[in-house]
Every structure is written in C-alpha cells, then in structure tokens.
Amino acid sequence: MSDHTARVLEELGFRWDPDNLYHQVISQVLSAAQGMDLPHHLQLIVAQPKAEIMVHFPVKMDDGSFRLFKGYRVQHNNICGPYKGGVRFHPEVSLDHVKTLSALMTMKCALAGLPFGGGKGGIQVDPRTLSEDERMRMVRRFTAALGDNIGPDHDIPAPDVGTGAQDMGWMADTYINMTQVAHRGMGNAAVTGKPLAFGGSEGREKATGQGLVFVLEDVLPEMGLPLDQLTYSVIGFGNVGSWTARLLAKHGSKLTAVTDHKGAILNEEGIDAQKLAQHVSATGSVVNFPGTRAGSCEDFYAHGVDLMVPAALEQMIGANEAKMIQAKVIAEGANAPTTPAGDRVLAQRGIKVLPAILCNCGGVTVSYFEWVQNRTATYWDAQRVDTELQQHMRSATARVLAQAEACGGDLRAASYSAALAKLAEVYGIRGIFP
Ligand code: NAD
C-alpha cells in the first residue's frame, strides 16, 4: 500500500487490517485513483459508503417460535443514478462484506456506463436451513424493514449469492403492497431479477455468465487462446459458474475441473456442463457427478488449464492458492475473489487476471434492461437482450483495454481507473451539494 493510500485511510479513521475485505478492495481503488490523480476529496468520497443501514427483525418460524434476523443495505454512491445491487443470504454476511460489494457495484455500474450507483444488501442466514414459508416471511419482513430505503428511483435490489428470482418476486410484491396507490404502477421496477411472468427480463438468469463469455470472446483469442481449444476450471457452480460453463460449452471449450462448497471433481476428458447443472439442481452440489473423480482443494488449484473462472465467494484466491494455480488466465466471475496478496503472486508468475468489475457486469447490465422495460411497460425478446448486452460488454472491455494501454497498469487498475474517470466526470458536472 502506498503512503498516500495509507494517509487517506487514516484520515477516514480506518484501522488498517490487511485481511479485511473492505480495506483490501478500497486500497486497490485508491491506488488506481492516485495513479490518475483523482482529486483528494473524491478519493475520500469513494472510500466510504453514503449510508449503512442495519435492521433487526423477527420472523415466525414453522414451529411457532420467533427468530431474530440481522439484515443490511449499504448505499455506497449515487452520483450516476439510483443505488443498484444484489441481496445476499449467507451465514457470513457482515457489514464489511456488504460495504465492499456496494463499493464494487459503484465501480461496476460506472465502468458499464449504466445510470446507476452502487448498493448491496444481505441477511446473515443459511437459507438452506429455512422452509419455503419461513424464507418468504423473512424476505417480506426484511423488505418491510427497509421501507422507503428502496424504490425504483432510489435503490433497486437484485439477486446475489443465496437468492433468486422467487425472492425478488416476494420483495417486489411486498414493496408494491407498502407503496401508495399512486406509485404502484411501476412498483415492480423497485427490484430486478424477478420471474419473467412478473416483469423479469429475458436473459437475466444467464446474464452474468453470458456477459463474462462475451468478454472472453473478445479477449482470449487475442491472447492466443481460441475458445474452441480452451480448457478451463470453475470455482462455484451456482448461477454465475454454471451459466459461464453452459455457454462456453457452445464454443467447444472443455471444462475439466469444478469445485464448490462440498468438494472438487475432475476429468481431463471433459465434464458436461449442462448435465452437471442438472446434477447440482437435484443434489445441491457438484460432488459425485458420474464420470468424474473426486479431488482435494490442492488437486483442484494445481490442475493445469488455460483459464480458471472463480465464481463462488470473495477472497478465495490468496497467496497460497495463487502459488498452486496452473492457469494462463483468471477471469473473475465472483466479486473480489483474489486478495491483493494473491494478485501479487499471480503477477509475479505471469498469470493474467481479467477483473471482476468487467467480467461480471453483465448481471447488472441486464438488470438495467429489466428496469427500463418495467418503467416503459415494454418487453424485449431474448435476441434483443443478448444483442444489447454484447454491445455493452464490448464497449466496457474496450474501455478497460484502452485504459491499460494508456497507463501501462494491470487490467484491475485499468478497470478501476476507467470507472473512476466516469465518476469524476459526473462529479465535475454536478459538483458537491450545496
Ligand atoms: P450462487 O449462490 O448461485 O452460487 C455460489 C456457488 O459458490 C455455489 O456453487 C456454492 O457451492 C459455491 N461455494 C460457496 N462456498 C464455496 C467455497 N467455500 N468453495 C467453493 N465454492 C463455494 O451465487 P452466484 O449468484 O453464482 O454468485 C457467485 C459470485 O458472483 C458472487 O461473488 C456474486 O457476488 C457474484 N455475482 C453474481 C451475480 C449474479 O447475477 N448472480 C452478478 C455479479 C456478481
């Protein structure tokens, strides 16, 4: 960390902790900010969220008892438009985690040129322990607790780890029921990632994986890695990991290793991504997928591939994992999967990293399309969604590559610089109120 970054963090009262996810991500953002001489006051602004909302709310369980849940919504920045970002259900959701993800949403939306700022939310819960009715009551009560803190013009939640279309449907319905009649018409624009029948968009479910594959189509052949000859591995086979794999299969790329929360599977001859997705739907994990052998964590990381796609949780590639990895390129489907220490090892070893705010901005881009469709009461077919997504991903990729070319930095620094340049431009026009 540079002296200047340390001074900004000190000015904000941070007690530096190298293992803290928020400190890790903000120090990378600040380092990019200093590289482009971003004004000091803007560095302070982007280093802290605008609002951190924490709610505690009781929910009646099926056995008649009550359980108190802790929920978060962090609103990082809205200079470019309403806050936008997912809602996560996971036992390790914490304020610092949600703050980090909200800051990354600000960067992602700015890089993708979307009229949104960054937000993120979550509930500290293992959703697998809840019945469907308990889950519905928890989602509705959380939405009620957030109240006016969300809305189509203010802050628009979406799915993330542990949440899906049905949860977004319940959130939107609760929001509509709690909204004045005059504003109900476009109330479903308050939440994206909803089921198709209730104002969801074509292509939203696969959007993040599809966006990532569009980036790979643009970048990998230029690096001498044509997709039809590519071998790759995936960490996490949920929404992002499984869709990336299913779409790469159409290019003829060969999936040879996958790991998830229960274990790793390997097969050098190739793993059928479509059938594996069905296996995960039926069993909850990739383990015991027929035709593959089980492997340890070390077996997975040390397995030789052209491309590795981390698509699970944050901080999965630290220095130790980075030393083991035998891949030429890493495309970050997950948010912040690589720690700064991991980044340094990968750079020393010449392994290229395609950064998360570029690789996974397809999800929020199709959420934006959904919000536009809801607000204009229109319907876009799948072809239109794909075409527009490809255009957005192409121009975001071009911005990052141009920034890297101009400044000579790595692609992570270039992606943050491109995002910060957009924020600085809008701050330059709007100024600081009053
Ligand atoms: P998901 O809940 O659908 O899947 C998560 C996957 O991670 C599961 O396969 C799970 O088994 C695996 N996992 C959990 N703990 C693990 C561990 N310790 N080791 C290995 N695997 C583990 O989540 P998702 O929506 O696919 O999100 C994955 C990542 O992508 C997250 O970082 C999320 O913030 C990011 N992201 C998601 C979207 C989206 O549209 N869903 C958009 C942008 C970014």
Short mmCIF file of C-alpha atoms and ligand atoms in Angstrom, two decimals:
data_model
loop_
_atom_site.label_atom_id
_atom_site.label_comp_id
_atom_site.label_asym_id
_atom_site.label_seq_id
_atom_site.Cartn_x
_atom_site.Cartn_y
_atom_site.Cartn_z
CA MET A 1 0.00 0.00 0.00
CA SER A 2 1.36 3.45 -0.91
CA ASP A 3 1.88 6.19 1.71
CA HIS A 4 -0.85 8.22 0.08
CA THR A 5 -3.40 5.39 0.35
CA ALA A 6 -2.41 4.93 4.00
CA ARG A 7 -2.98 8.67 4.60
CA VAL A 8 -6.47 8.61 3.03
CA LEU A 9 -7.45 5.58 5.12
CA GLU A 10 -6.06 7.23 8.25
CA GLU A 11 -7.95 10.44 7.51
CA LEU A 12 -11.15 8.37 7.40
CA GLY A 13 -10.34 6.71 10.70
CA PHE A 14 -9.71 3.19 9.34
CA ARG A 15 -7.56 0.90 11.48
CA TRP A 16 -5.75 -0.90 8.67
CA ASP A 17 -6.31 -4.67 8.62
CA PRO A 18 -4.68 -6.45 5.65
CA ASP A 19 -7.16 -9.35 5.93
CA ASN A 20 -10.27 -7.13 5.92
CA LEU A 21 -12.06 -7.40 2.57
CA TYR A 22 -13.22 -3.78 2.59
CA HIS A 23 -9.72 -2.49 3.31
CA GLN A 24 -8.30 -4.71 0.57
CA VAL A 25 -10.72 -3.51 -2.10
CA ILE A 26 -10.69 0.17 -1.12
CA SER A 27 -6.88 0.24 -1.09
CA GLN A 28 -6.90 -1.11 -4.67
CA VAL A 29 -9.45 1.52 -5.71
CA LEU A 30 -7.42 4.27 -4.02
CA SER A 31 -4.24 3.10 -5.63
CA ALA A 32 -5.92 3.41 -9.06
CA ALA A 33 -7.29 6.83 -8.00
CA GLN A 34 -3.82 8.08 -7.15
CA GLY A 35 -2.45 6.75 -10.42
CA MET A 36 -4.87 9.02 -12.27
CA ASP A 37 -4.57 11.99 -9.86
CA LEU A 38 -8.22 11.83 -8.79
CA PRO A 39 -8.91 14.89 -6.59
CA HIS A 40 -8.38 14.16 -2.89
CA HIS A 41 -12.00 14.89 -1.89
CA LEU A 42 -13.25 12.32 -4.45
CA GLN A 43 -10.86 9.75 -3.03
CA LEU A 44 -12.39 10.32 0.40
CA ILE A 45 -15.92 10.05 -1.03
CA VAL A 46 -15.34 6.74 -2.85
CA ALA A 47 -13.57 5.27 0.18
CA GLN A 48 -16.75 5.39 2.29
CA PRO A 49 -20.40 4.49 1.56
CA LYS A 50 -23.05 7.19 1.77
CA ALA A 51 -25.32 5.17 4.05
CA GLU A 52 -25.05 1.93 6.03
CA ILE A 53 -28.44 0.56 7.06
CA MET A 54 -28.67 -2.29 9.55
CA VAL A 55 -32.01 -3.80 10.58
CA HIS A 56 -33.02 -6.47 13.08
CA PHE A 57 -36.39 -8.08 12.52
CA PRO A 58 -38.32 -11.03 13.98
CA VAL A 59 -39.79 -13.81 11.84
CA LYS A 60 -42.22 -16.50 12.92
CA MET A 61 -40.83 -19.97 12.21
CA ASP A 62 -42.90 -23.01 11.23
CA ASP A 63 -42.76 -24.45 14.75
CA GLY A 64 -44.33 -21.28 16.19
CA SER A 65 -41.09 -19.88 17.64
CA PHE A 66 -39.65 -16.50 16.63
CA ARG A 67 -36.17 -15.89 15.26
CA LEU A 68 -34.46 -12.51 15.10
CA PHE A 69 -32.57 -11.82 11.86
CA LYS A 70 -29.91 -9.21 11.05
CA GLY A 71 -30.16 -7.54 7.63
CA TYR A 72 -28.07 -4.94 5.85
CA ARG A 73 -28.39 -2.49 2.99
CA VAL A 74 -25.39 -0.36 2.18
CA GLN A 75 -25.73 2.53 -0.26
CA HIS A 76 -22.27 3.38 -1.48
CA ASN A 77 -22.67 6.10 -4.10
CA ASN A 78 -25.48 7.53 -6.24
CA ILE A 79 -23.80 10.29 -8.25
CA CYS A 80 -24.64 8.45 -11.52
CA GLY A 81 -28.18 7.35 -10.55
CA PRO A 82 -30.16 5.23 -8.06
CA TYR A 83 -28.24 2.72 -5.93
CA LYS A 84 -28.23 -0.73 -7.51
CA GLY A 85 -27.03 -4.06 -6.23
CA GLY A 86 -27.82 -7.56 -5.06
CA VAL A 87 -29.12 -9.08 -1.86
CA ARG A 88 -27.16 -11.98 -0.39
CA PHE A 89 -28.35 -14.68 2.03
CA HIS A 90 -25.31 -16.29 3.62
CA PRO A 91 -24.22 -17.08 7.20
CA GLU A 92 -21.09 -14.96 6.77
CA VAL A 93 -22.78 -11.79 5.55
CA SER A 94 -21.31 -8.90 7.56
CA LEU A 95 -21.31 -5.13 7.35
CA ASP A 96 -17.81 -5.01 5.89
CA HIS A 97 -18.74 -7.59 3.27
CA VAL A 98 -21.82 -5.67 2.19
CA LYS A 99 -19.87 -2.38 2.18
CA THR A 100 -17.26 -3.94 -0.10
CA LEU A 101 -19.82 -5.32 -2.51
CA SER A 102 -21.65 -1.97 -2.60
CA ALA A 103 -18.40 -0.15 -3.48
CA LEU A 104 -17.74 -2.68 -6.25
CA MET A 105 -21.26 -2.04 -7.58
CA THR A 106 -20.48 1.68 -7.86
CA MET A 107 -17.35 0.84 -9.85
CA LYS A 108 -19.13 -1.75 -12.00
CA CYS A 109 -22.06 0.49 -12.94
CA ALA A 110 -19.69 3.38 -13.75
CA LEU A 111 -17.49 1.12 -15.89
CA ALA A 112 -20.52 -0.31 -17.73
CA GLY A 113 -21.88 3.22 -18.31
CA LEU A 114 -25.19 2.45 -16.55
CA PRO A 115 -27.32 5.20 -14.96
CA PHE A 116 -26.91 3.63 -11.50
CA GLY A 117 -24.80 3.94 -8.40
CA GLY A 118 -23.75 1.13 -6.10
CA GLY A 119 -25.61 -0.61 -3.29
CA LYS A 120 -25.72 -4.07 -1.75
CA GLY A 121 -27.71 -5.89 0.89
CA GLY A 122 -27.90 -9.14 2.72
CA ILE A 123 -29.19 -11.21 5.59
CA GLN A 124 -26.92 -13.22 7.85
CA VAL A 125 -28.60 -16.60 7.38
CA ASP A 126 -28.01 -20.01 5.86
CA PRO A 127 -31.04 -20.15 3.53
CA ARG A 128 -30.75 -23.94 3.32
CA THR A 129 -31.97 -24.13 6.93
CA LEU A 130 -35.31 -22.41 6.14
CA SER A 131 -38.56 -23.86 4.80
CA GLU A 132 -40.07 -22.06 1.81
CA ASP A 133 -42.70 -20.39 4.03
CA GLU A 134 -40.08 -19.24 6.55
CA ARG A 135 -37.97 -17.88 3.73
CA MET A 136 -40.93 -15.97 2.28
CA ARG A 137 -41.78 -14.40 5.64
CA MET A 138 -38.11 -13.45 6.15
CA VAL A 139 -37.86 -11.81 2.69
CA ARG A 140 -41.11 -9.90 3.15
CA ARG A 141 -40.25 -8.74 6.66
CA PHE A 142 -36.75 -7.64 5.53
CA THR A 143 -38.31 -5.67 2.67
CA ALA A 144 -40.75 -4.05 5.10
CA ALA A 145 -37.89 -3.20 7.49
CA LEU A 146 -36.02 -1.47 4.64
CA GLY A 147 -39.18 0.57 3.89
CA ASP A 148 -38.51 3.71 1.87
CA ASN A 149 -34.80 2.95 1.70
CA ILE A 150 -35.55 1.03 -1.50
CA GLY A 151 -37.61 2.06 -4.54
CA PRO A 152 -37.36 2.36 -8.34
CA ASP A 153 -35.92 5.89 -8.18
CA HIS A 154 -33.75 5.37 -5.12
CA ASP A 155 -32.29 1.89 -4.55
CA ILE A 156 -33.04 -1.23 -6.59
CA PRO A 157 -32.14 -4.67 -5.16
CA ALA A 158 -31.40 -7.78 -7.27
CA PRO A 159 -30.32 -11.40 -6.64
CA ASP A 160 -26.86 -12.42 -5.43
CA VAL A 161 -25.40 -15.46 -3.63
CA GLY A 162 -28.18 -17.45 -1.96
CA THR A 163 -31.07 -15.51 -3.53
CA GLY A 164 -33.01 -15.98 -6.75
CA ALA A 165 -35.99 -14.90 -8.85
CA GLN A 166 -38.66 -16.03 -6.34
CA ASP A 167 -37.06 -13.94 -3.56
CA MET A 168 -37.06 -10.91 -5.87
CA GLY A 169 -40.74 -11.59 -6.68
CA TRP A 170 -41.59 -11.53 -2.95
CA MET A 171 -39.53 -8.36 -2.43
CA ALA A 172 -41.25 -6.56 -5.31
CA ASP A 173 -44.72 -7.68 -4.19
CA THR A 174 -44.04 -6.50 -0.61
CA TYR A 175 -42.74 -3.17 -1.89
CA ILE A 176 -45.84 -2.69 -4.09
CA ASN A 177 -48.20 -3.53 -1.23
CA MET A 178 -46.49 -1.00 1.03
CA THR A 179 -46.43 1.78 -1.60
CA GLN A 180 -49.03 4.48 -2.06
CA VAL A 181 -51.54 3.57 -4.75
CA ALA A 182 -50.36 6.44 -7.00
CA HIS A 183 -46.85 4.92 -7.23
CA ARG A 184 -47.80 1.26 -7.62
CA GLY A 185 -47.93 1.26 -11.43
CA MET A 186 -44.20 0.86 -11.85
CA GLY A 187 -43.58 -0.61 -8.41
CA ASN A 188 -42.09 -3.78 -9.88
CA ALA A 189 -39.16 -1.63 -11.14
CA ALA A 190 -38.10 -1.45 -7.46
CA VAL A 191 -36.46 -4.88 -7.74
CA THR A 192 -34.77 -6.68 -10.67
CA GLY A 193 -34.07 -10.35 -11.30
CA LYS A 194 -37.78 -11.13 -10.89
CA PRO A 195 -39.53 -14.10 -12.53
CA LEU A 196 -40.37 -13.47 -16.20
CA ALA A 197 -44.13 -13.59 -15.58
CA PHE A 198 -43.85 -10.74 -13.05
CA GLY A 199 -41.79 -8.22 -15.03
CA GLY A 200 -38.49 -10.10 -15.15
CA SER A 201 -36.32 -9.81 -18.25
CA GLU A 202 -35.45 -12.43 -20.80
CA GLY A 203 -31.82 -13.39 -20.33
CA ARG A 204 -31.48 -12.19 -16.71
CA GLU A 205 -30.79 -15.62 -15.25
CA LYS A 206 -27.82 -16.32 -17.52
CA ALA A 207 -26.79 -12.65 -17.80
CA THR A 208 -23.65 -12.64 -15.65
CA GLY A 209 -22.26 -15.79 -17.27
CA GLN A 210 -23.25 -14.51 -20.71
CA GLY A 211 -21.52 -11.18 -20.08
CA LEU A 212 -18.38 -12.99 -18.95
CA VAL A 213 -18.39 -15.16 -22.08
CA PHE A 214 -18.74 -12.03 -24.26
CA VAL A 215 -15.60 -10.63 -22.54
CA LEU A 216 -13.74 -13.91 -23.13
CA GLU A 217 -14.79 -13.92 -26.81
CA ASP A 218 -13.15 -10.51 -27.18
CA VAL A 219 -10.02 -11.03 -25.12
CA LEU A 220 -8.86 -14.67 -25.19
CA PRO A 221 -8.30 -15.21 -28.93
CA GLU A 222 -6.07 -12.08 -28.88
CA MET A 223 -4.01 -13.84 -26.19
CA GLY A 224 -3.60 -16.91 -28.39
CA LEU A 225 -6.36 -18.85 -26.59
CA PRO A 226 -9.17 -19.61 -29.09
CA LEU A 227 -12.34 -20.66 -27.26
CA ASP A 228 -12.82 -23.87 -29.27
CA GLN A 229 -9.49 -25.20 -27.95
CA LEU A 230 -9.77 -23.80 -24.42
CA THR A 231 -9.52 -25.93 -21.26
CA TYR A 232 -10.88 -24.38 -18.09
CA SER A 233 -11.88 -24.90 -14.46
CA VAL A 234 -14.59 -23.24 -12.36
CA ILE A 235 -14.84 -22.42 -8.64
CA GLY A 236 -18.54 -22.45 -7.68
CA PHE A 237 -21.27 -23.92 -9.86
CA GLY A 238 -24.19 -21.66 -8.93
CA ASN A 239 -25.72 -19.02 -11.16
CA VAL A 240 -22.51 -17.44 -12.48
CA GLY A 241 -20.31 -20.55 -12.66
CA SER A 242 -22.88 -22.86 -14.23
CA TRP A 243 -24.06 -20.37 -16.86
CA THR A 244 -20.50 -19.49 -17.82
CA ALA A 245 -19.80 -23.20 -18.29
CA ARG A 246 -23.01 -23.92 -20.20
CA LEU A 247 -22.29 -21.04 -22.58
CA LEU A 248 -18.60 -21.90 -23.02
CA ALA A 249 -19.68 -25.44 -23.95
CA LYS A 250 -21.38 -23.95 -27.03
CA HIS A 251 -17.95 -22.68 -28.14
CA GLY A 252 -16.42 -26.15 -27.74
CA SER A 253 -14.34 -25.18 -24.66
CA LYS A 254 -13.52 -28.10 -22.35
CA LEU A 255 -14.42 -27.97 -18.65
CA THR A 256 -12.00 -30.24 -16.76
CA ALA A 257 -12.36 -29.32 -13.05
CA VAL A 258 -15.02 -27.81 -10.79
CA THR A 259 -15.10 -27.17 -7.06
CA ASP A 260 -17.92 -25.99 -4.81
CA HIS A 261 -18.67 -25.76 -1.07
CA LYS A 262 -18.67 -29.56 -0.76
CA GLY A 263 -15.63 -30.62 -2.81
CA ALA A 264 -13.90 -30.84 -6.18
CA ILE A 265 -14.46 -33.03 -9.25
CA LEU A 266 -12.04 -33.55 -12.15
CA ASN A 267 -11.96 -35.20 -15.57
CA GLU A 268 -9.35 -34.33 -18.23
CA GLU A 269 -11.64 -35.73 -20.93
CA GLY A 270 -14.22 -33.04 -20.20
CA ILE A 271 -17.25 -32.52 -17.92
CA ASP A 272 -20.70 -31.95 -19.45
CA ALA A 273 -21.75 -28.54 -18.05
CA GLN A 274 -25.45 -28.95 -18.88
CA LYS A 275 -25.70 -32.34 -17.15
CA LEU A 276 -23.63 -31.06 -14.23
CA ALA A 277 -26.09 -28.16 -13.76
CA GLN A 278 -28.94 -30.72 -13.61
CA HIS A 279 -26.96 -32.78 -11.07
CA VAL A 280 -26.43 -29.66 -8.90
CA SER A 281 -30.16 -28.81 -9.08
CA ALA A 282 -31.01 -32.33 -7.94
CA THR A 283 -28.33 -32.83 -5.25
CA GLY A 284 -27.18 -29.32 -4.22
CA SER A 285 -23.52 -29.91 -5.14
CA VAL A 286 -21.12 -30.97 -7.89
CA VAL A 287 -19.73 -33.87 -5.83
CA ASN A 288 -20.44 -37.43 -7.00
CA PHE A 289 -21.14 -36.30 -10.57
CA PRO A 290 -20.93 -39.51 -12.63
CA GLY A 291 -17.82 -39.88 -14.80
CA THR A 292 -15.60 -37.63 -12.67
CA ARG A 293 -13.12 -38.35 -9.89
CA ALA A 294 -13.14 -36.56 -6.55
CA GLY A 295 -10.19 -34.29 -5.76
CA SER A 296 -8.82 -32.26 -2.86
CA CYS A 297 -8.65 -28.48 -2.80
CA GLU A 298 -4.94 -28.75 -3.79
CA ASP A 299 -5.79 -31.11 -6.69
CA PHE A 300 -8.23 -28.52 -7.97
CA TYR A 301 -5.92 -25.50 -7.79
CA ALA A 302 -2.89 -27.36 -9.15
CA HIS A 303 -4.88 -28.78 -12.09
CA GLY A 304 -3.47 -27.42 -15.38
CA VAL A 305 -5.91 -25.39 -17.54
CA ASP A 306 -5.82 -22.41 -19.87
CA LEU A 307 -8.47 -20.50 -17.91
CA MET A 308 -9.76 -20.54 -14.34
CA VAL A 309 -13.10 -18.90 -13.50
CA PRO A 310 -13.62 -18.17 -9.80
CA ALA A 311 -17.42 -17.87 -9.47
CA ALA A 312 -18.06 -18.53 -5.77
CA LEU A 313 -17.21 -16.18 -2.91
CA GLU A 314 -14.72 -13.43 -2.10
CA GLN A 315 -11.06 -13.91 -1.07
CA MET A 316 -10.81 -17.48 -2.42
CA ILE A 317 -7.50 -16.91 -4.24
CA GLY A 318 -4.95 -15.82 -1.64
CA ALA A 319 -1.17 -16.12 -1.90
CA ASN A 320 -1.25 -19.89 -1.22
CA GLU A 321 -3.82 -20.67 -3.89
CA ALA A 322 -2.08 -18.29 -6.32
CA LYS A 323 1.17 -20.24 -5.88
CA MET A 324 -0.62 -23.51 -6.77
CA ILE A 325 -2.66 -22.30 -9.74
CA GLN A 326 -1.65 -23.73 -13.11
CA ALA A 327 -3.69 -21.49 -15.44
CA LYS A 328 -2.70 -18.88 -18.01
CA VAL A 329 -5.64 -16.55 -17.35
CA ILE A 330 -8.10 -15.98 -14.50
CA ALA A 331 -11.49 -14.45 -15.34
CA GLU A 332 -13.15 -13.25 -12.15
CA GLY A 333 -16.85 -14.16 -12.24
CA ALA A 334 -17.17 -13.66 -8.49
CA ASN A 335 -16.71 -10.33 -6.75
CA ALA A 336 -13.24 -9.77 -5.26
CA PRO A 337 -12.20 -13.46 -5.43
CA THR A 338 -8.49 -12.56 -5.46
CA THR A 339 -6.80 -10.95 -2.47
CA PRO A 340 -4.08 -8.30 -3.01
CA ALA A 341 -1.50 -10.88 -1.82
CA GLY A 342 -2.91 -13.37 -4.34
CA ASP A 343 -2.76 -10.68 -7.04
CA ARG A 344 0.94 -10.08 -6.36
CA VAL A 345 1.79 -13.77 -6.67
CA LEU A 346 -0.24 -14.13 -9.88
CA ALA A 347 1.51 -11.08 -11.38
CA GLN A 348 4.94 -12.46 -10.45
CA ARG A 349 4.01 -15.76 -12.09
CA GLY A 350 2.76 -14.03 -15.26
CA ILE A 351 -0.87 -15.18 -14.83
CA LYS A 352 -3.22 -12.58 -16.31
CA VAL A 353 -6.32 -11.54 -14.34
CA LEU A 354 -9.47 -10.27 -16.06
CA PRO A 355 -11.03 -8.23 -13.22
CA ALA A 356 -14.44 -8.79 -11.65
CA ILE A 357 -15.96 -5.38 -12.29
CA LEU A 358 -15.53 -6.04 -16.02
CA CYS A 359 -16.17 -9.79 -16.13
CA ASN A 360 -19.36 -9.85 -14.04
CA CYS A 361 -21.03 -6.56 -15.02
CA GLY A 362 -23.37 -8.44 -17.39
CA GLY A 363 -25.71 -9.20 -14.47
CA VAL A 364 -26.33 -5.59 -13.54
CA THR A 365 -26.49 -4.64 -17.22
CA VAL A 366 -29.45 -6.97 -17.86
CA SER A 367 -30.95 -5.77 -14.55
CA TYR A 368 -30.78 -2.31 -16.10
CA PHE A 369 -32.62 -3.64 -19.18
CA GLU A 370 -35.28 -5.10 -16.85
CA TRP A 371 -35.66 -1.76 -15.04
CA VAL A 372 -36.02 0.04 -18.40
CA GLN A 373 -38.67 -2.49 -19.57
CA ASN A 374 -40.62 -2.15 -16.29
CA ARG A 375 -40.56 1.65 -16.42
CA THR A 376 -41.66 1.81 -20.03
CA ALA A 377 -44.08 -1.14 -19.82
CA THR A 378 -42.31 -2.82 -22.74
CA TYR A 379 -40.97 -6.31 -23.43
CA TRP A 380 -37.61 -7.08 -25.05
CA ASP A 381 -37.16 -10.50 -26.63
CA ALA A 382 -34.15 -12.69 -25.84
CA GLN A 383 -32.40 -11.72 -29.07
CA ARG A 384 -32.60 -8.01 -28.26
CA VAL A 385 -31.32 -8.56 -24.70
CA ASP A 386 -28.34 -10.58 -26.00
CA THR A 387 -27.51 -8.05 -28.71
CA GLU A 388 -27.64 -5.08 -26.33
CA LEU A 389 -25.68 -6.97 -23.66
CA GLN A 390 -22.97 -7.84 -26.16
CA GLN A 391 -22.66 -4.18 -27.16
CA HIS A 392 -22.39 -3.07 -23.51
CA MET A 393 -19.79 -5.75 -22.71
CA ARG A 394 -17.77 -4.94 -25.85
CA SER A 395 -17.58 -1.25 -25.02
CA ALA A 396 -16.74 -1.90 -21.31
CA THR A 397 -13.97 -4.30 -22.41
CA ALA A 398 -12.65 -1.75 -24.92
CA ARG A 399 -12.60 0.96 -22.20
CA VAL A 400 -10.56 -1.25 -19.87
CA LEU A 401 -8.10 -2.30 -22.60
CA ALA A 402 -7.67 1.32 -23.74
CA GLN A 403 -7.04 2.47 -20.17
CA ALA A 404 -4.46 -0.30 -19.65
CA GLU A 405 -2.76 0.66 -22.92
CA ALA A 406 -2.69 4.35 -21.97
CA CYS A 407 -1.46 3.88 -18.39
CA GLY A 408 0.53 0.65 -18.65
CA GLY A 409 -1.05 -0.81 -15.49
CA ASP A 410 -2.68 -4.19 -14.97
CA LEU A 411 -6.28 -4.75 -16.00
CA ARG A 412 -7.63 -4.43 -12.44
CA ALA A 413 -6.08 -0.97 -12.03
CA ALA A 414 -7.27 -0.09 -15.55
CA SER A 415 -10.86 -1.15 -14.80
CA TYR A 416 -10.96 0.94 -11.60
CA SER A 417 -9.38 3.92 -13.38
CA ALA A 418 -11.95 3.74 -16.19
CA ALA A 419 -14.78 3.62 -13.61
CA LEU A 420 -13.30 6.44 -11.51
CA ALA A 421 -12.86 8.60 -14.63
CA LYS A 422 -16.62 8.33 -15.24
CA LEU A 423 -17.43 9.20 -11.60
CA ALA A 424 -15.01 12.15 -11.68
CA GLU A 425 -16.61 13.44 -14.87
CA VAL A 426 -20.10 13.39 -13.30
CA TYR A 427 -18.85 14.96 -10.04
CA GLY A 428 -17.20 17.63 -12.20
CA ILE A 429 -20.57 18.46 -13.78
CA ARG A 430 -22.79 18.12 -10.69
CA GLY A 431 -20.34 19.44 -8.09
CA ILE A 432 -20.74 18.79 -4.39
CA PHE A 433 -24.10 19.91 -2.93
CA PRO A 434 -24.81 22.65 -1.76
P1 NAD B 1 -24.77 -18.86 -6.14
O1 NAD B 1 -25.29 -18.86 -4.75
O2 NAD B 1 -25.71 -19.15 -7.24
O3 NAD B 1 -23.53 -19.87 -6.25
C1 NAD B 1 -22.44 -19.81 -5.38
C2 NAD B 1 -21.57 -21.03 -5.63
O4 NAD B 1 -20.40 -20.91 -4.81
C3 NAD B 1 -22.22 -22.36 -5.27
O5 NAD B 1 -21.91 -23.32 -6.27
C4 NAD B 1 -21.52 -22.75 -3.97
O6 NAD B 1 -21.43 -24.16 -3.79
C5 NAD B 1 -20.14 -22.17 -4.21
N1 NAD B 1 -19.38 -22.00 -2.98
C6 NAD B 1 -19.78 -21.47 -1.80
N2 NAD B 1 -18.80 -21.56 -0.89
C7 NAD B 1 -17.74 -22.13 -1.53
C8 NAD B 1 -16.44 -22.49 -1.13
N3 NAD B 1 -16.01 -22.25 0.11
N4 NAD B 1 -15.62 -23.08 -2.04
C9 NAD B 1 -16.04 -23.32 -3.30
N5 NAD B 1 -17.28 -23.00 -3.73
C10 NAD B 1 -18.11 -22.42 -2.86
O7 NAD B 1 -24.08 -17.42 -6.34
P2 NAD B 1 -23.87 -16.61 -7.70
O8 NAD B 1 -25.06 -15.74 -7.91
O9 NAD B 1 -23.42 -17.52 -8.77
O10 NAD B 1 -22.68 -15.63 -7.28
C11 NAD B 1 -21.31 -16.07 -7.29
C12 NAD B 1 -20.41 -14.83 -7.26
O11 NAD B 1 -20.69 -13.99 -8.37
C13 NAD B 1 -20.55 -13.93 -6.03
O12 NAD B 1 -19.32 -13.31 -5.76
C14 NAD B 1 -21.53 -12.89 -6.51
O13 NAD B 1 -21.46 -11.70 -5.75
C15 NAD B 1 -21.03 -12.69 -7.92
N6 NAD B 1 -22.00 -12.09 -8.84
C16 NAD B 1 -23.22 -12.68 -9.04
C17 NAD B 1 -24.09 -12.10 -9.96
C18 NAD B 1 -25.42 -12.73 -10.29
O14 NAD B 1 -26.08 -12.22 -11.23
N7 NAD B 1 -25.84 -13.79 -9.66
C19 NAD B 1 -23.73 -10.92 -10.63
C20 NAD B 1 -22.48 -10.36 -10.40
C21 NAD B 1 -21.63 -10.97 -9.49
#
